[in-house]
XYZ file of C-alpha atoms in Angstrom:
575
model
C -196.428 -53.806 -199.129
C -197.826 -53.779 -202.660
C -200.471 -51.283 -201.609
C -197.844 -48.909 -200.216
C -195.744 -49.248 -203.373
C -198.769 -48.537 -205.560
C -199.617 -45.440 -203.532
C -196.051 -44.145 -203.817
C -195.608 -45.149 -207.450
C -195.218 -41.606 -208.748
C -192.319 -41.053 -206.331
C -190.429 -44.147 -207.513
C -189.584 -43.128 -211.081
C -186.144 -44.389 -212.055
C -183.621 -42.238 -213.861
C -183.827 -42.081 -217.643
C -181.414 -44.524 -219.293
C -178.598 -43.142 -221.414
C -176.495 -44.676 -224.140
C -173.416 -46.447 -222.785
C -170.108 -44.734 -223.608
C -167.391 -46.433 -225.559
C -164.927 -48.543 -223.623
C -162.081 -46.485 -222.265
C -163.742 -43.148 -223.018
C -163.214 -40.499 -220.363
C -166.465 -39.538 -218.612
C -166.791 -35.844 -217.730
C -169.863 -33.933 -216.620
C -171.190 -31.318 -218.982
C -170.113 -27.835 -217.952
C -172.574 -24.941 -218.005
C -171.951 -21.232 -218.037
C -173.605 -19.122 -215.309
C -176.177 -17.968 -217.863
C -177.028 -21.562 -218.747
C -177.162 -22.447 -215.078
C -179.651 -19.682 -214.346
C -181.860 -19.924 -217.433
C -181.227 -23.492 -218.536
C -179.052 -24.717 -221.437
C -179.569 -23.341 -224.888
C -181.477 -25.258 -227.516
C -179.559 -28.261 -228.654
C -177.072 -27.863 -225.814
C -178.071 -31.002 -223.959
C -179.653 -31.444 -220.549
C -178.811 -29.280 -217.570
C -176.550 -30.704 -214.926
C -178.272 -32.613 -212.145
C -176.674 -33.284 -208.752
C -177.753 -36.922 -208.649
C -176.775 -37.997 -212.114
C -173.346 -36.644 -213.005
C -170.305 -38.786 -213.589
C -168.085 -39.201 -210.527
C -165.221 -36.723 -210.197
C -163.391 -35.435 -207.134
C -163.243 -37.713 -204.109
C -164.271 -36.472 -200.675
C -163.273 -38.259 -197.483
C -161.892 -41.739 -197.147
C -162.804 -44.995 -198.863
C -165.961 -46.902 -198.036
C -166.375 -50.519 -197.110
C -168.125 -51.411 -200.319
C -166.660 -48.879 -202.750
C -167.191 -50.091 -206.284
C -164.158 -50.389 -208.501
C -164.068 -48.450 -211.760
C -164.728 -50.473 -214.915
C -161.654 -51.848 -216.593
C -160.520 -50.143 -219.791
C -161.369 -53.240 -221.779
C -164.492 -54.047 -219.751
C -168.111 -53.171 -220.215
C -169.548 -49.673 -219.866
C -170.832 -48.421 -216.515
C -174.410 -48.988 -215.499
C -176.792 -46.816 -217.520
C -178.603 -45.544 -214.470
C -175.399 -44.190 -212.974
C -174.510 -42.000 -215.944
C -178.013 -41.010 -216.975
C -179.434 -37.674 -215.849
C -182.300 -38.024 -213.414
C -185.716 -36.561 -214.130
C -186.298 -32.984 -213.139
C -182.721 -31.793 -213.664
C -181.908 -28.184 -212.787
C -179.157 -25.933 -214.035
C -175.952 -25.264 -212.094
C -172.884 -23.390 -213.258
C -170.769 -26.322 -212.129
C -171.801 -29.868 -211.523
C -172.197 -31.604 -208.222
C -169.891 -34.584 -208.214
C -169.729 -37.788 -206.278
C -166.758 -39.563 -204.708
C -164.235 -40.756 -207.269
C -164.359 -44.401 -208.193
C -160.644 -44.456 -208.835
C -159.963 -43.200 -205.313
C -162.398 -45.744 -203.919
C -160.567 -48.534 -205.696
C -157.127 -47.396 -204.567
C -158.375 -47.128 -200.988
C -159.835 -50.616 -200.976
C -156.428 -52.234 -201.055
C -156.453 -53.313 -204.719
C -153.077 -53.052 -206.375
C -152.644 -51.576 -209.834
C -152.485 -54.424 -212.315
C -152.315 -54.623 -216.095
C -155.584 -54.693 -217.938
C -157.152 -58.140 -217.836
C -158.764 -59.801 -220.814
C -162.321 -58.843 -221.622
C -163.713 -62.109 -220.301
C -162.108 -61.535 -216.896
C -163.294 -57.931 -216.579
C -166.582 -58.668 -214.795
C -164.807 -60.622 -212.070
C -162.274 -57.810 -211.548
C -165.053 -55.236 -211.186
C -167.083 -57.287 -208.704
C -168.013 -55.215 -205.635
C -166.517 -56.028 -202.259
C -169.984 -56.122 -200.700
C -173.211 -57.445 -202.275
C -175.040 -54.151 -201.625
C -172.262 -51.896 -202.879
C -173.424 -51.922 -206.491
C -176.988 -51.074 -205.493
C -175.857 -48.083 -203.413
C -173.430 -47.009 -206.147
C -176.432 -46.353 -208.382
C -177.330 -43.557 -205.949
C -173.691 -42.373 -205.833
C -173.528 -43.672 -202.264
C -171.243 -46.128 -200.498
C -171.172 -48.425 -197.493
C -168.898 -46.441 -195.230
C -166.812 -48.116 -192.541
C -166.185 -46.155 -189.353
C -164.475 -47.381 -186.159
C -167.894 -47.445 -184.441
C -169.511 -49.428 -187.257
C -170.790 -49.013 -190.787
C -173.530 -46.941 -192.420
C -174.342 -45.524 -195.852
C -172.715 -42.266 -196.884
C -173.341 -40.170 -199.975
C -171.073 -37.213 -200.802
C -171.700 -34.501 -203.378
C -169.432 -31.548 -204.146
C -170.267 -28.256 -205.859
C -167.812 -25.720 -207.273
C -168.020 -22.277 -205.727
C -169.314 -20.717 -208.951
C -172.332 -23.060 -209.031
C -175.692 -21.294 -209.180
C -178.711 -22.284 -207.110
C -181.488 -20.229 -208.654
C -180.289 -16.609 -208.856
C -177.472 -16.933 -206.317
C -174.004 -18.407 -206.536
C -172.890 -20.626 -203.702
C -169.902 -18.386 -202.969
C -172.168 -15.314 -202.552
C -172.364 -16.048 -198.827
C -168.664 -15.290 -198.356
C -169.106 -11.638 -199.350
C -171.314 -10.672 -196.387
C -171.066 -13.678 -194.072
C -170.079 -11.422 -191.152
C -173.629 -9.995 -191.226
C -174.835 -13.246 -189.644
C -173.350 -11.983 -186.389
C -176.622 -10.063 -185.974
C -178.275 -13.334 -184.883
C -175.803 -13.779 -182.012
C -174.127 -10.387 -181.371
C -172.292 -11.622 -178.294
C -170.568 -14.472 -180.160
C -167.271 -14.497 -181.992
C -166.880 -13.543 -185.641
C -168.678 -15.759 -188.151
C -166.773 -17.472 -190.980
C -168.309 -19.360 -193.879
C -166.135 -22.391 -193.132
C -167.585 -22.486 -189.602
C -171.198 -22.927 -190.777
C -172.748 -26.398 -190.772
C -175.929 -26.600 -192.872
C -178.145 -29.260 -191.374
C -181.355 -31.108 -192.293
C -182.855 -34.497 -191.446
C -185.409 -36.944 -192.795
C -187.195 -38.705 -189.950
C -189.652 -41.541 -189.369
C -192.263 -39.212 -187.853
C -193.198 -35.674 -186.892
C -192.744 -35.738 -183.128
C -189.588 -35.113 -181.118
C -190.041 -38.076 -178.790
C -187.903 -41.171 -178.388
C -189.751 -43.079 -181.124
C -188.787 -40.648 -183.888
C -185.558 -41.631 -185.639
C -183.531 -39.556 -188.093
C -182.782 -42.216 -190.706
C -181.090 -39.667 -193.018
C -178.960 -36.764 -191.796
C -177.798 -34.258 -194.387
C -174.985 -31.788 -193.698
C -173.332 -29.196 -195.906
C -170.211 -27.116 -195.409
C -167.691 -24.985 -197.252
C -164.186 -26.189 -197.965
C -161.456 -24.553 -200.001
C -162.892 -24.024 -203.460
C -166.068 -26.079 -203.066
C -169.312 -26.718 -201.205
C -169.734 -30.249 -199.878
C -172.962 -32.098 -199.098
C -172.743 -35.282 -197.032
C -175.742 -37.518 -196.433
C -175.583 -40.170 -193.717
C -178.146 -42.980 -193.959
C -178.845 -45.921 -191.649
C -180.124 -49.156 -193.181
C -181.424 -50.325 -189.796
C -181.381 -49.014 -186.186
C -178.153 -50.892 -185.371
C -176.217 -48.466 -187.604
C -177.428 -45.353 -185.792
C -174.616 -45.266 -183.236
C -171.922 -45.395 -185.921
C -173.608 -42.645 -187.895
C -173.905 -40.455 -184.782
C -170.256 -41.073 -183.874
C -169.199 -39.941 -187.347
C -171.443 -36.878 -187.081
C -170.024 -36.003 -183.659
C -166.494 -36.131 -185.055
C -167.531 -33.996 -188.027
C -169.156 -31.283 -185.902
C -166.020 -30.461 -183.936
C -164.688 -27.911 -186.426
C -167.900 -25.870 -186.793
C -169.189 -22.936 -184.755
C -172.755 -22.484 -186.076
C -175.585 -24.727 -187.250
C -177.825 -23.418 -190.053
C -181.230 -25.076 -190.432
C -184.841 -24.460 -191.439
C -187.135 -25.125 -188.487
C -184.251 -27.056 -186.965
C -184.328 -25.266 -183.630
C -187.673 -26.825 -182.683
C -187.587 -30.062 -184.721
C -184.385 -31.422 -186.286
C -181.934 -30.360 -183.586
C -183.960 -31.672 -180.582
C -184.378 -35.012 -182.391
C -180.625 -35.255 -182.919
C -179.973 -34.414 -179.266
C -182.434 -37.129 -178.203
C -180.758 -39.719 -180.407
C -177.372 -38.922 -178.860
C -178.812 -39.333 -175.364
C -180.588 -42.606 -176.191
C -177.318 -43.986 -177.564
C -175.539 -42.956 -174.319
C -173.435 -40.379 -176.101
C -172.672 -36.944 -174.659
C -171.160 -34.834 -177.431
C -170.429 -31.164 -176.863
C -172.892 -29.955 -179.486
C -174.638 -27.390 -177.297
C -171.726 -25.043 -177.916
C -172.871 -24.653 -181.544
C -174.906 -21.482 -182.129
C -178.117 -22.015 -184.076
C -179.206 -19.983 -187.094
C -182.768 -21.050 -187.870
C -183.722 -19.427 -191.176
C -187.417 -20.169 -190.689
C -187.753 -17.207 -188.315
C -186.431 -14.497 -190.685
C -188.440 -16.108 -193.494
C -191.619 -15.739 -191.456
C -190.803 -12.129 -190.613
C -190.127 -11.244 -194.246
C -192.632 -13.271 -196.280
C -195.353 -14.686 -194.030
C -197.950 -12.128 -195.179
C -196.948 -12.085 -198.846
C -196.745 -15.834 -199.519
C -199.316 -18.603 -198.993
C -196.665 -20.722 -197.261
C -193.130 -20.257 -195.954
C -192.081 -23.871 -196.442
C -188.523 -24.073 -197.730
C -189.634 -25.285 -201.170
C -191.963 -22.291 -201.593
C -189.397 -19.803 -200.285
C -186.665 -21.021 -202.614
C -189.026 -20.791 -205.580
C -190.308 -17.281 -204.807
C -187.165 -15.711 -203.335
C -184.240 -17.703 -204.772
C -185.681 -18.350 -208.217
C -185.181 -22.114 -207.957
C -188.134 -24.327 -208.934
C -187.973 -28.015 -208.100
C -189.190 -30.566 -210.619
C -190.386 -34.070 -209.736
C -189.462 -33.459 -206.124
C -190.440 -36.002 -203.481
C -192.133 -34.193 -200.631
C -190.544 -34.680 -197.228
C -193.945 -35.899 -196.014
C -193.447 -39.089 -198.055
C -189.936 -39.782 -196.776
C -191.065 -41.949 -193.806
C -193.254 -44.122 -196.041
C -190.484 -44.553 -198.604
C -188.120 -45.574 -195.804
C -190.650 -48.159 -194.604
C -190.895 -49.448 -198.177
C -187.096 -49.748 -198.319
C -187.038 -51.677 -195.026
C -189.690 -54.059 -196.368
C -188.223 -54.656 -199.829
C -184.536 -53.813 -199.418
C -184.476 -51.987 -202.769
C -182.361 -48.848 -202.799
C -184.091 -47.325 -205.839
C -187.082 -46.266 -203.697
C -184.783 -43.850 -201.820
C -183.534 -41.918 -204.846
C -186.087 -39.110 -204.455
C -185.476 -38.865 -200.692
C -181.726 -38.321 -201.203
C -182.325 -35.722 -203.913
C -184.907 -33.865 -201.806
C -182.560 -33.727 -198.820
C -179.636 -32.594 -200.983
C -181.677 -29.763 -202.469
C -182.697 -28.655 -198.978
C -179.052 -28.398 -197.911
C -178.012 -26.386 -200.981
C -181.049 -24.124 -200.583
C -179.953 -23.339 -197.020
C -176.626 -22.038 -198.345
C -178.316 -19.880 -201.015
C -180.948 -18.594 -198.578
C -178.205 -17.671 -196.108
C -176.578 -15.592 -198.844
C -179.882 -13.767 -199.471
C -180.357 -13.060 -195.747
C -176.854 -11.584 -195.479
C -177.536 -9.351 -198.490
C -180.621 -7.950 -196.760
C -178.605 -7.314 -193.608
C -175.857 -5.620 -195.632
C -178.381 -3.439 -197.531
C -177.212 -4.918 -200.834
C -180.378 -6.566 -202.148
C -182.276 -4.590 -204.855
C -185.639 -3.185 -203.715
C -187.113 -1.929 -206.993
C -189.777 -4.628 -207.193
C -190.720 -4.623 -203.508
C -194.242 -3.573 -202.541
C -194.965 -1.277 -199.567
C -195.919 -4.368 -197.570
C -192.644 -6.141 -198.376
C -190.692 -3.019 -197.480
C -192.519 -2.621 -194.170
C -191.826 -6.211 -193.114
C -188.195 -5.935 -194.181
C -187.799 -2.683 -192.253
C -189.377 -4.146 -189.119
C -187.133 -7.216 -189.316
C -184.045 -5.039 -189.704
C -185.080 -3.080 -186.613
C -185.312 -6.375 -184.725
C -181.848 -7.315 -186.016
C -180.450 -3.984 -184.723
C -180.019 -2.328 -188.127
C -181.839 1.010 -187.522
C -180.234 3.075 -190.345
C -181.118 0.496 -193.002
C -184.569 -0.027 -191.488
C -185.432 3.675 -191.483
C -184.331 4.074 -195.092
C -186.435 1.104 -196.211
C -189.511 2.229 -194.244
C -189.160 5.712 -195.756
C -189.153 4.122 -199.204
C -192.261 2.126 -198.294
C -194.093 5.246 -197.099
C -193.265 7.115 -200.299
C -194.691 4.241 -202.349
C -197.828 4.319 -200.202
C -198.214 8.002 -201.077
C -197.735 7.245 -204.769
C -200.477 4.634 -204.617
C -202.753 7.121 -202.851
C -202.184 9.722 -205.547
C -203.065 7.110 -208.168
C -206.301 6.339 -206.302
C -205.295 2.757 -205.513
C -206.729 1.106 -202.402
C -204.202 -0.171 -199.905
C -204.767 -2.840 -197.281
C -206.194 -1.280 -194.132
C -204.016 -3.520 -191.977
C -200.902 -2.247 -193.760
C -201.919 1.399 -193.220
C -202.484 0.684 -189.538
C -199.051 -0.951 -189.251
C -197.287 1.994 -190.876
C -199.260 4.406 -188.666
C -198.321 2.422 -185.541
C -194.639 2.586 -186.534
C -194.722 6.369 -187.010
C -196.689 6.820 -183.783
C -194.013 4.900 -181.871
C -191.270 6.840 -183.672
C -192.894 10.156 -182.653
C -193.778 11.225 -186.208
C -197.386 12.063 -185.368
C -198.265 13.980 -188.529
C -197.630 10.913 -190.720
C -199.585 8.652 -188.391
C -202.564 11.041 -188.470
C -202.348 11.208 -192.248
C -202.507 7.420 -192.521
C -205.420 7.084 -190.073
C -207.408 9.713 -191.990
C -206.630 7.994 -195.266
C -207.826 4.688 -193.861
C -211.177 6.216 -192.860
C -211.627 7.886 -196.246
C -210.988 4.703 -198.244
C -213.264 2.543 -196.052
C -216.413 1.113 -197.598
C -219.785 0.907 -195.830
C -220.058 2.260 -192.314
C -219.933 -1.196 -190.724
C -216.598 -1.884 -192.439
C -214.977 1.367 -191.334
C -211.851 0.853 -189.207
C -212.645 1.370 -185.523
C -208.907 1.408 -184.725
C -208.361 4.511 -186.851
C -211.150 6.404 -185.058
C -209.824 5.430 -181.636
C -206.230 6.375 -182.514
C -207.356 9.747 -183.830
C -209.503 10.290 -180.725
C -206.501 9.586 -178.483
C -204.332 11.887 -180.586
C -206.749 14.838 -180.327
C -207.526 14.205 -176.659
C -204.005 13.798 -175.315
C -201.876 15.446 -177.995
C -203.975 18.415 -179.098
C -206.319 18.767 -176.079
C -209.185 19.079 -178.565
C -211.815 17.273 -176.494
C -214.753 18.113 -178.759
C -213.128 16.579 -181.814
C -211.998 13.549 -179.794
C -215.609 13.149 -178.556
C -217.031 13.140 -182.069
C -214.450 10.604 -183.239
C -215.299 8.352 -180.292
C -218.993 8.580 -181.140
C -218.193 7.631 -184.739
C -216.291 4.581 -183.481
C -219.204 3.536 -181.270
C -221.601 3.956 -184.195
C -219.441 1.691 -186.372
C -219.368 -1.001 -183.694
C -223.136 -0.923 -183.280
C -223.686 -1.255 -187.011
C -221.366 -4.256 -187.067
C -223.350 -5.808 -184.235
C -226.452 -5.801 -186.455
C -224.604 -7.801 -189.101
C -222.442 -10.106 -187.006
C -222.977 -12.214 -183.941
C -222.353 -10.311 -180.748
C -219.140 -11.380 -179.047
C -217.687 -10.662 -175.637
C -214.715 -8.938 -177.255
C -216.964 -6.543 -179.166
C -218.996 -5.852 -176.016
C -215.813 -5.007 -174.081
C -214.747 -2.654 -176.845
C -218.114 -0.919 -176.795
C -217.848 -0.443 -173.033
C -214.372 1.056 -173.368
C -215.520 3.501 -176.027
C -218.579 4.451 -173.963
C -216.311 5.112 -171.002
C -214.098 7.295 -173.219
C -217.147 9.267 -174.346
C -218.211 9.898 -170.742
C -214.705 11.059 -169.833
C -214.563 13.466 -172.763
C -217.969 14.884 -171.893
C -216.761 15.574 -168.338
C -213.633 17.272 -169.681
C -215.745 19.492 -171.923
C -217.993 20.442 -169.016
C -214.970 21.210 -166.858
C -213.621 23.464 -169.586
C -216.962 25.302 -169.770
C -217.554 24.380 -173.400
C -220.182 22.394 -175.180
C -220.110 20.266 -178.231
C -222.328 22.670 -180.149
C -219.693 25.402 -179.884
C -217.263 23.258 -181.864
C -219.721 21.614 -184.253
C -218.574 23.406 -187.395
C -214.876 22.818 -186.783
C -215.459 19.179 -185.844
C -217.272 18.424 -189.099
C -214.423 19.824 -191.125
C -211.787 17.938 -189.118
C -213.328 14.455 -189.209
C -212.749 12.719 -192.555
C -216.010 11.886 -194.240
C -216.869 8.257 -194.889
C -218.069 7.209 -198.302
C -221.797 7.371 -198.772
C -223.823 4.200 -198.930
C -223.610 2.445 -202.251
C -226.675 2.571 -204.497
C -229.398 0.161 -203.519
C -229.036 0.409 -199.752
C -231.384 3.418 -199.345
C -235.017 3.062 -200.439
C -236.126 5.471 -203.100
C -239.558 5.908 -204.666
C -239.792 4.479 -208.132
C -241.258 6.841 -210.709
C -244.486 5.515 -212.155
C -245.567 5.946 -215.715
C -249.275 6.150 -214.744
C -250.937 8.887 -212.656
C -251.451 7.884 -209.054
C -255.111 7.167 -208.121
C -256.633 9.547 -205.628
C -257.574 6.735 -203.243
C -254.079 5.278 -203.124
C -252.371 5.409 -199.727
C -248.671 5.122 -198.758
C -249.591 2.580 -196.097
C -252.529 0.486 -194.989
C -252.423 2.449 -191.774
C -252.414 5.834 -193.471
C -256.158 6.551 -193.426
C -255.899 10.309 -193.795
C -255.833 10.097 -197.565
C -258.231 7.149 -197.822
C -261.071 7.853 -195.343
C -263.641 5.659 -196.985
């Protein structure tokens, strides 16, 4: 296993040690204002709050099997790793907090006793289970459930905590907008949403893939709670699933990122393999990967959750362990039994859960037409408008698409080149909406801004030909546009390998040309009668750039009389 540990060394950095507090001193997490949470603490203001490293305040749930007792007033200071901020801390308005040690001690059956002498303090603080102290360093506990035991880690966030640019309570303002995903369902409430993510031993959804860490998040009165359920070995899976089944009973929706096709089927398989039949199919699924693809697939290199939260939520992760390394770190834990190798996996999963809540708030703001659009490009506005149409928000979609079209016009007036694909998409939208004049304007603009003839957009020529043939009954102009399209395809064929698709397209255009010629003959007209009007109607393509056409180079010396333009031109060189 040394080779695996060496390969994963950069993911196994321990937390930075901190100075131990004085005995009996009250430990409180540093509080940040919203401005500090968003932009980081001011100079000299200390480190930003980190979910993994804060002192324990505010218990959630019941006591665990191996809950560690709080240090005695006269005893030694807590472990340095528990109170030290982890690397890569990020700012939050409030701090995530772990389960209270005092509550854990009172729940473990220990009676309140007077302070013992200093020499007896270590014995009084001894954990009830040998592993409890090791898990306590990760703010986790060995949790006892009627079906068995497993490891549970609980973190709580105040409602005014910031995750990037968005507060965690921002979802409550427009949570009813999520009904657009399931219009036939009952009303959506924030307290009915279960945010869900897993870390698994593989990438498939078969029986051999096990979710060794299940993270869930949910809203309670005045706080956002993240629970992480971890199995130390396969024998603990049934207990963890039984706890999860009990927890799911009060929720109506599951919110995930690619959970519909990956995380959720794995969880369903694990229930079946453990001979458990929970009623989890009643939960409606909100998979945020699908709106993310619709909105940002063409404007971002990747729509992975980490990239989306950085670009759209304004939250950049530091020293994050990629989910791709989670299976290997779990194997390393099984081999060595050291809990410190899992620190980055827990933090990564916790950040995913909190990001789901913030991303849900952003999605609801788009649906409610509350998100600012000043910095959006025409492409962003088009994709947002199309997504809103799909979500049955036509008034908002039309307003946003109108804004995108106006910005396209502004760019055209400034002489800026716009993506041909984007112009075609806008033109297709206006064609479907029946606004033909705008579609024709965009197709003509696309032809004008095209480069060499072989790069001219065939689609624009064909669309214009169909418009003039069927809409305007101008067969001569439609014929010329079809011939232009055929000419472009043939020039491409000289540069690129001939494909069956291109050959089919050529045949279709040739068939269109024949049909238009028959229509002109039936009307008793010829192409020559409309030649002048056709030339003025078809947008002219740019001329060939310099260097493509051969031109005679001027010579400084007079040309000899016997010189010929070609070896085969004997008229000027008879001898």
